[in-house]
């Protein structure tokens, strides 16, 4: 196991009826800006729950954060914060709202052009405090210090990070996810699954506990995924999916082990250039990446086959093939196509995707830094 230091300061408040805890989690002297997306929270009752929990706080609101949140939208929120003096941000929504809120929190305190946080990786030295009410289990953003924003002027989707961006708390009420459209349920399950895989399916370093955690999350998602779609108001199922998604990317399973993330970084270019959902990009790329890197990932692929999919018979090549097929079949069973052609993306689009990876310096990806632009192109060809 590698050396590591692990700290996650986000208080996780889990379960039905926990929304009322907002009142005590945010100090009464704070002026709260509630940040949300396109309006789903107004239809499913979450907005009303938040507003009644904040009845003794001074608060305002900023709606309209788009999926794959945009830089300019975030800047409008920053203007409002500066004009009206908000000093606590509450994200209410999915990963896009949580990410945008982190970016807004950093930008409101940034000395210089906030675009540099994205384009130049400028260091985030200060940020407004924030909390999250999560309505879509997927990204883990509710208890990690990461975010991804899109610059729609340049069609670039860029990640940022800052340890001051950990939410102070996250409220995880599985009933707030009942209203999700099937497409977003599926996207979320795939995102959480692939987060786990990116921190597990690399090479063995003797990290037994991290492996068991990761296998447990993968198994839980595989077991509960189909029922999350067929039985949307099943609390038990939604609770297991929600907790899995949070645990998949809050630092715990990734401590002391190698990380991959090549599937994610290639996926970001597909979203930026072709507007695919984040979960769709992962469903397409992961099986192809497993196939392309089967030699480098051999030991972990065999472990994954056995521990997650109970594939133990046959020779090594056959077991690896079956594990890749099981992964693809799982994503397809959630209604998400694993082929680029289903999203209208063809061979002629690949060069521009590779150029974008090169522009963003994504030229040595993966746990061995050997996913070069040439390998990424091969992976994309396998996805067609
Ligand atoms: O905007 P509203 O109206 O709220 O609708 C949203 C949106 O249209 C809807 N939705 C959310 N909760 C709902 C609901 N509809 C009905 N009922 C509910 N309870 O779902 C749509 C998608 O929401 P979005 O927040 O975009 O989805 P998700 O949570 O999958 O977030 C995706 C974003 O997170 C980034 C992705 O790149 C993408 O931009 N990621 C963030 C990460 C992180 N911070 O660590 C890691 C991930 O790998 C990922 O890159
Ligand atoms: Zn992801």
XYZ file of C-alpha atoms and ligand atoms in Angstrom:
435
model
C 0.000 0.000 0.000
C 1.269 3.482 -0.828
C 1.727 6.122 1.869
C -1.199 8.493 2.127
C -2.832 11.209 4.160
C -6.600 11.220 4.260
C -8.913 13.871 5.627
C -12.518 14.407 4.677
C -14.130 17.200 6.674
C -17.646 17.001 5.175
C -20.362 16.048 7.651
C -22.694 13.576 5.922
C -26.293 13.730 7.086
C -28.105 10.771 5.609
C -31.705 9.661 5.414
C -35.335 10.571 4.959
C -36.447 13.693 6.795
C -32.950 15.063 7.328
C -33.576 18.275 5.392
C -34.660 20.001 8.591
C -31.074 19.699 9.839
C -30.165 22.570 7.503
C -31.429 24.961 10.134
C -28.788 23.903 12.639
C -25.932 23.213 10.213
C -25.744 26.782 8.895
C -24.929 29.430 11.521
C -27.867 31.807 12.048
C -25.788 34.898 11.354
C -24.947 33.769 7.816
C -26.657 35.249 4.774
C -27.303 32.204 2.610
C -27.422 32.033 -1.186
C -29.335 28.933 -2.307
C -27.996 27.841 -5.702
C -29.928 25.431 -7.925
C -30.372 24.193 -11.482
C -33.125 24.271 -14.058
C -36.046 23.899 -11.701
C -36.402 20.205 -10.805
C -36.305 21.164 -7.118
C -39.410 23.305 -7.541
C -41.350 20.325 -8.914
C -40.292 17.611 -6.455
C -40.801 19.493 -3.210
C -37.113 19.921 -2.330
C -37.261 23.709 -2.776
C -40.142 23.895 -0.296
C -38.289 21.703 2.211
C -35.188 23.888 1.956
C -37.133 27.088 2.245
C -38.972 25.904 5.333
C -35.709 24.711 6.935
C -34.192 28.147 6.310
C -37.175 30.069 7.700
C -35.038 31.634 10.433
C -32.144 32.512 8.133
C -31.720 35.474 5.864
C -31.432 33.959 2.383
C -31.704 34.535 -1.358
C -31.552 32.326 -4.414
C -29.790 31.872 -7.717
C -31.284 29.372 -10.171
C -30.362 28.342 -13.693
C -27.133 26.386 -13.254
C -27.038 24.197 -16.358
C -25.960 20.528 -16.546
C -22.231 20.711 -17.346
C -22.208 24.092 -15.616
C -20.973 27.092 -17.547
C -18.398 29.654 -16.483
C -20.522 32.681 -17.407
C -23.539 31.456 -15.450
C -21.330 31.023 -12.391
C -19.990 34.550 -12.841
C -23.539 35.942 -12.648
C -23.884 34.318 -9.233
C -20.565 35.856 -8.160
C -21.870 39.311 -9.137
C -24.991 38.761 -7.033
C -22.921 37.620 -4.053
C -20.701 40.706 -4.260
C -23.655 43.049 -4.710
C -25.803 41.575 -1.924
C -23.229 40.312 0.580
C -23.979 36.589 0.840
C -21.502 34.704 3.010
C -22.707 31.066 2.860
C -23.593 29.071 -0.274
C -26.058 26.197 -0.322
C -26.038 24.002 -3.438
C -29.332 22.186 -3.988
C -29.159 19.720 -6.856
C -26.843 17.277 -8.596
C -23.141 17.350 -9.351
C -23.454 20.281 -11.726
C -24.975 22.508 -9.069
C -22.472 21.335 -6.450
C -19.522 21.911 -8.804
C -20.759 25.330 -9.873
C -21.282 26.301 -6.244
C -17.681 25.351 -5.463
C -16.478 27.410 -8.390
C -18.638 30.348 -7.310
C -17.332 30.003 -3.728
C -13.751 30.184 -4.982
C -14.375 32.903 -7.564
C -16.078 35.193 -5.050
C -12.812 35.265 -3.070
C -10.372 35.091 -5.993
C -7.900 37.856 -6.561
C -7.710 38.060 -10.384
C -9.660 36.572 -13.273
C -11.502 33.440 -12.038
C -11.177 31.940 -15.520
C -7.527 31.313 -14.585
C -8.685 28.763 -12.004
C -9.830 26.675 -14.965
C -7.492 27.626 -17.768
C -4.252 27.967 -15.805
C -4.949 25.847 -12.743
C -4.542 28.947 -10.539
C -4.406 28.044 -6.847
C -7.567 28.515 -4.778
C -6.447 30.151 -1.528
C -9.851 31.121 -0.160
C -13.503 30.255 -0.702
C -16.875 31.014 0.841
C -18.193 28.202 3.052
C -20.717 25.918 1.386
C -23.101 23.053 1.997
C -24.921 20.675 -0.368
C -28.418 19.220 -0.511
C -27.948 16.371 -2.962
C -30.707 15.338 -5.364
C -28.735 13.121 -7.772
C -26.341 10.429 -6.529
C -23.466 10.270 -8.996
C -20.438 12.494 -8.760
C -19.399 12.420 -5.106
C -19.068 16.208 -5.385
C -21.108 16.526 -2.184
C -18.102 15.424 -0.123
C -15.027 16.036 -2.232
C -12.969 19.117 -3.139
C -13.268 18.745 -6.937
C -15.330 20.323 -9.668
C -15.642 20.525 -13.424
C -16.781 23.633 -15.317
C -17.380 24.267 -18.988
C -16.227 27.308 -20.919
C -18.853 27.402 -23.660
C -16.915 30.121 -25.527
C -14.113 27.674 -26.241
C -15.974 24.339 -25.825
C -13.645 23.246 -23.051
C -14.584 21.217 -19.992
C -11.969 21.747 -17.313
C -11.463 20.340 -13.824
C -10.446 22.321 -10.742
C -9.580 21.422 -7.192
C -9.026 23.106 -3.851
C -9.019 21.723 -0.359
C -11.059 24.744 0.765
C -13.866 23.523 -1.481
C -14.959 20.548 0.603
C -18.601 21.191 1.503
C -19.045 21.689 5.253
C -21.982 19.294 5.177
C -24.072 17.337 2.722
C -27.656 16.264 3.211
C -28.372 12.957 1.497
C -32.060 12.148 1.506
C -32.758 9.206 -0.833
C -36.397 10.304 -1.228
C -35.154 13.480 -2.956
C -33.952 11.218 -5.788
C -37.349 9.577 -6.483
C -38.210 12.222 -9.089
C -35.086 11.642 -11.195
C -35.677 10.785 -14.855
C -34.429 7.249 -15.698
C -31.642 8.672 -17.853
C -30.167 10.547 -14.879
C -30.560 7.561 -12.548
C -28.590 5.467 -15.032
C -25.972 8.177 -15.610
C -25.454 8.480 -11.872
C -25.037 4.755 -11.284
C -22.529 4.522 -14.128
C -20.610 7.565 -12.891
C -20.276 6.116 -9.383
C -19.329 2.724 -10.849
C -16.615 4.223 -13.032
C -15.252 6.400 -10.194
C -14.738 3.192 -8.262
C -13.159 1.401 -11.210
C -10.742 4.298 -11.871
C -9.333 3.835 -8.351
C -9.406 0.015 -8.333
C -8.766 -1.462 -11.756
C -5.088 -0.541 -12.041
C -2.426 -2.850 -10.590
C -2.154 -4.548 -7.192
C -0.304 -2.719 -4.407
C -1.389 -4.932 -1.518
C -4.211 -2.595 -0.456
C -6.656 -5.293 0.613
C -9.120 -3.078 2.431
C -9.352 -0.538 -0.396
C -9.976 -3.440 -2.790
C -12.752 -4.861 -0.606
C -14.358 -1.391 -0.269
C -14.213 -0.917 -4.044
C -15.591 -4.389 -4.788
C -18.358 -3.759 -2.265
C -19.369 -0.525 -3.985
C -19.282 -2.114 -7.445
C -21.344 -5.084 -6.273
C -23.848 -2.818 -4.501
C -24.316 -0.707 -7.633
C -24.651 -3.779 -9.849
C -27.188 -5.336 -7.461
C -29.300 -2.221 -6.970
C -28.945 -0.480 -10.351
C -31.696 -2.284 -12.256
C -34.189 -1.920 -9.370
C -33.418 1.800 -9.108
C -34.948 2.036 -12.575
C -37.770 -0.492 -12.281
C -38.870 0.454 -8.759
C -38.023 4.164 -8.441
C -39.556 4.750 -5.000
C -37.890 1.792 -3.326
C -36.160 3.510 -0.395
C -33.825 0.618 0.314
C -32.550 0.621 -3.266
C -32.205 4.408 -3.540
C -30.415 4.557 -0.170
C -27.858 1.970 -1.259
C -27.239 3.746 -4.559
C -26.870 7.117 -2.852
C -24.445 5.941 -0.212
C -22.399 4.046 -2.809
C -22.060 7.129 -5.005
C -20.828 9.239 -2.116
C -18.341 6.622 -0.947
C -17.052 6.103 -4.491
C -15.413 9.522 -4.648
C -14.818 10.974 -1.222
C -11.172 10.012 -0.949
C -11.499 6.855 1.134
C -11.214 4.108 -1.481
C -8.599 6.083 -3.401
C -6.207 6.450 -0.467
C -2.964 4.523 -0.820
C -3.667 3.090 -4.284
C -2.804 4.011 -7.888
C -5.418 5.948 -9.862
C -6.326 5.756 -13.531
C -8.857 8.501 -14.608
C -8.116 8.080 -18.324
C -11.751 7.157 -19.025
C -12.888 10.367 -17.328
C -10.476 12.677 -19.122
C -11.318 11.300 -22.558
C -14.986 11.515 -21.570
C -14.702 15.222 -20.775
C -13.708 15.910 -24.392
C -16.735 13.975 -25.669
C -18.977 16.114 -23.491
C -17.273 19.372 -24.461
C -17.339 18.688 -28.213
C -20.449 16.528 -28.591
C -22.577 17.379 -25.585
C -22.834 13.767 -24.382
C -23.882 13.291 -20.758
C -20.975 12.573 -18.434
C -22.348 9.104 -17.597
C -22.823 8.260 -21.284
C -19.196 9.072 -22.065
C -18.015 6.746 -19.318
C -20.292 3.898 -20.414
C -18.785 4.097 -23.882
C -15.124 4.460 -22.976
C -14.661 2.168 -19.982
C -15.231 -1.193 -21.740
C -12.961 -0.070 -24.589
C -10.270 1.127 -22.176
C -10.396 -2.220 -20.332
C -9.915 -4.043 -23.618
C -7.090 -1.753 -24.769
C -5.199 -1.995 -21.437
C -5.874 -5.654 -20.706
C -2.150 -6.502 -20.404
C -1.316 -3.668 -17.990
C -4.493 -4.311 -15.985
C -4.392 -8.115 -16.226
C -4.129 -8.968 -12.529
C -6.798 -6.523 -11.462
C -9.083 -7.503 -14.354
C -8.937 -11.117 -13.185
C -9.613 -10.037 -9.603
C -12.495 -7.829 -10.802
C -13.930 -10.728 -12.817
C -13.872 -13.010 -9.808
C -14.842 -10.669 -6.967
C -17.418 -8.477 -8.688
C -18.906 -10.735 -11.364
C -18.136 -14.201 -9.895
C -16.409 -15.222 -13.129
C -14.027 -18.006 -12.111
C -14.174 -20.600 -14.891
C -12.122 -20.812 -18.041
C -8.699 -19.512 -18.997
C -7.431 -16.032 -18.170
C -8.227 -14.502 -21.566
C -11.757 -15.852 -21.450
C -12.367 -14.554 -17.937
C -11.132 -11.081 -18.879
C -13.356 -11.071 -21.975
C -16.325 -12.083 -19.850
C -15.617 -9.350 -17.273
C -15.493 -6.699 -19.983
C -18.709 -8.027 -21.490
C -20.396 -8.109 -18.062
C -19.468 -4.446 -17.571
C -20.845 -3.492 -20.975
C -24.011 -5.539 -20.423
C -24.557 -3.871 -17.033
C -24.388 -0.376 -18.555
C -26.647 -1.413 -21.441
C -29.120 -2.963 -18.972
C -29.499 0.527 -17.495
C -30.532 1.795 -20.927
C -27.229 3.510 -21.750
C -25.593 2.648 -25.068
C -21.905 1.778 -24.940
C -21.224 2.670 -28.582
C -20.286 6.112 -29.922
C -22.329 5.506 -33.080
C -25.507 5.635 -30.955
C -24.643 9.255 -30.120
C -23.953 10.213 -33.748
C -20.180 10.195 -33.303
C -18.172 8.699 -36.153
C -14.586 7.939 -37.064
C -14.129 11.377 -38.640
C -14.749 13.041 -35.271
C -11.832 11.289 -33.562
C -8.989 13.613 -34.709
C -10.649 16.667 -33.129
C -11.088 14.764 -29.855
C -7.406 13.837 -29.869
C -6.432 17.444 -30.623
C -8.497 18.567 -27.636
C -6.765 16.032 -25.375
C -3.400 17.318 -26.564
C -4.431 20.932 -26.035
C -5.381 20.109 -22.445
C -2.141 18.243 -21.890
C -3.963 14.930 -21.461
C -1.132 13.132 -23.193
C 0.116 10.727 -20.514
C -3.008 9.399 -18.800
C -3.664 6.322 -16.710
C -1.951 4.655 -13.781
C 1.211 4.129 -15.863
C 0.952 7.481 -17.689
C 1.024 5.456 -20.882
C -2.329 6.450 -22.354
C -0.829 8.680 -25.012
C -2.885 10.442 -27.688
C -2.206 7.425 -29.938
C -3.661 5.052 -27.331
C -6.628 7.368 -26.713
C -7.296 7.286 -30.466
C -7.200 3.476 -30.425
C -9.622 3.435 -27.498
C -11.982 5.799 -29.324
C -11.861 3.590 -32.424
C -12.850 0.633 -30.263
C -15.859 2.678 -29.052
C -17.387 3.286 -32.508
O -31.064 21.333 -13.269
P -32.190 20.602 -12.657
O -33.512 21.136 -13.019
O -32.033 20.397 -11.186
O -32.196 19.131 -13.335
C -31.115 18.229 -13.254
C -30.347 18.112 -14.555
O -31.148 18.389 -15.662
C -31.679 16.853 -13.079
N -31.967 16.504 -11.680
C -31.108 16.519 -10.637
N -31.715 16.043 -9.531
C -33.005 15.755 -9.886
C -33.160 16.056 -11.250
N -34.333 15.882 -11.908
C -35.369 15.395 -11.196
N -35.268 15.050 -9.883
C -34.116 15.201 -9.194
N -34.022 14.814 -7.930
O -30.660 15.998 -13.587
C -29.982 16.653 -14.634
C -28.508 16.382 -14.532
O -27.984 16.980 -13.365
P -26.405 17.119 -13.164
O -26.177 17.813 -11.877
O -25.798 17.700 -14.396
O -25.928 15.595 -13.092
P -24.766 14.921 -12.285
O -25.028 14.878 -10.825
O -24.551 13.633 -12.974
O -23.503 15.880 -12.485
C -22.743 15.852 -13.650
C -21.666 16.899 -13.589
O -20.712 16.597 -12.549
C -19.388 16.531 -13.096
C -19.656 16.093 -14.506
O -18.540 16.309 -15.344
C -20.865 16.922 -14.875
O -20.487 18.238 -15.218
N -18.536 15.664 -12.273
C -18.116 16.119 -11.085
C -17.237 15.413 -10.284
C -16.777 15.923 -8.979
N -17.102 17.142 -8.614
O -16.049 15.236 -8.259
C -16.711 14.116 -10.693
C -17.442 13.502 -11.831
O -16.560 12.603 -12.467
C -17.984 14.457 -12.835
O -16.974 14.831 -13.750
Zn -17.443 10.968 -13.066
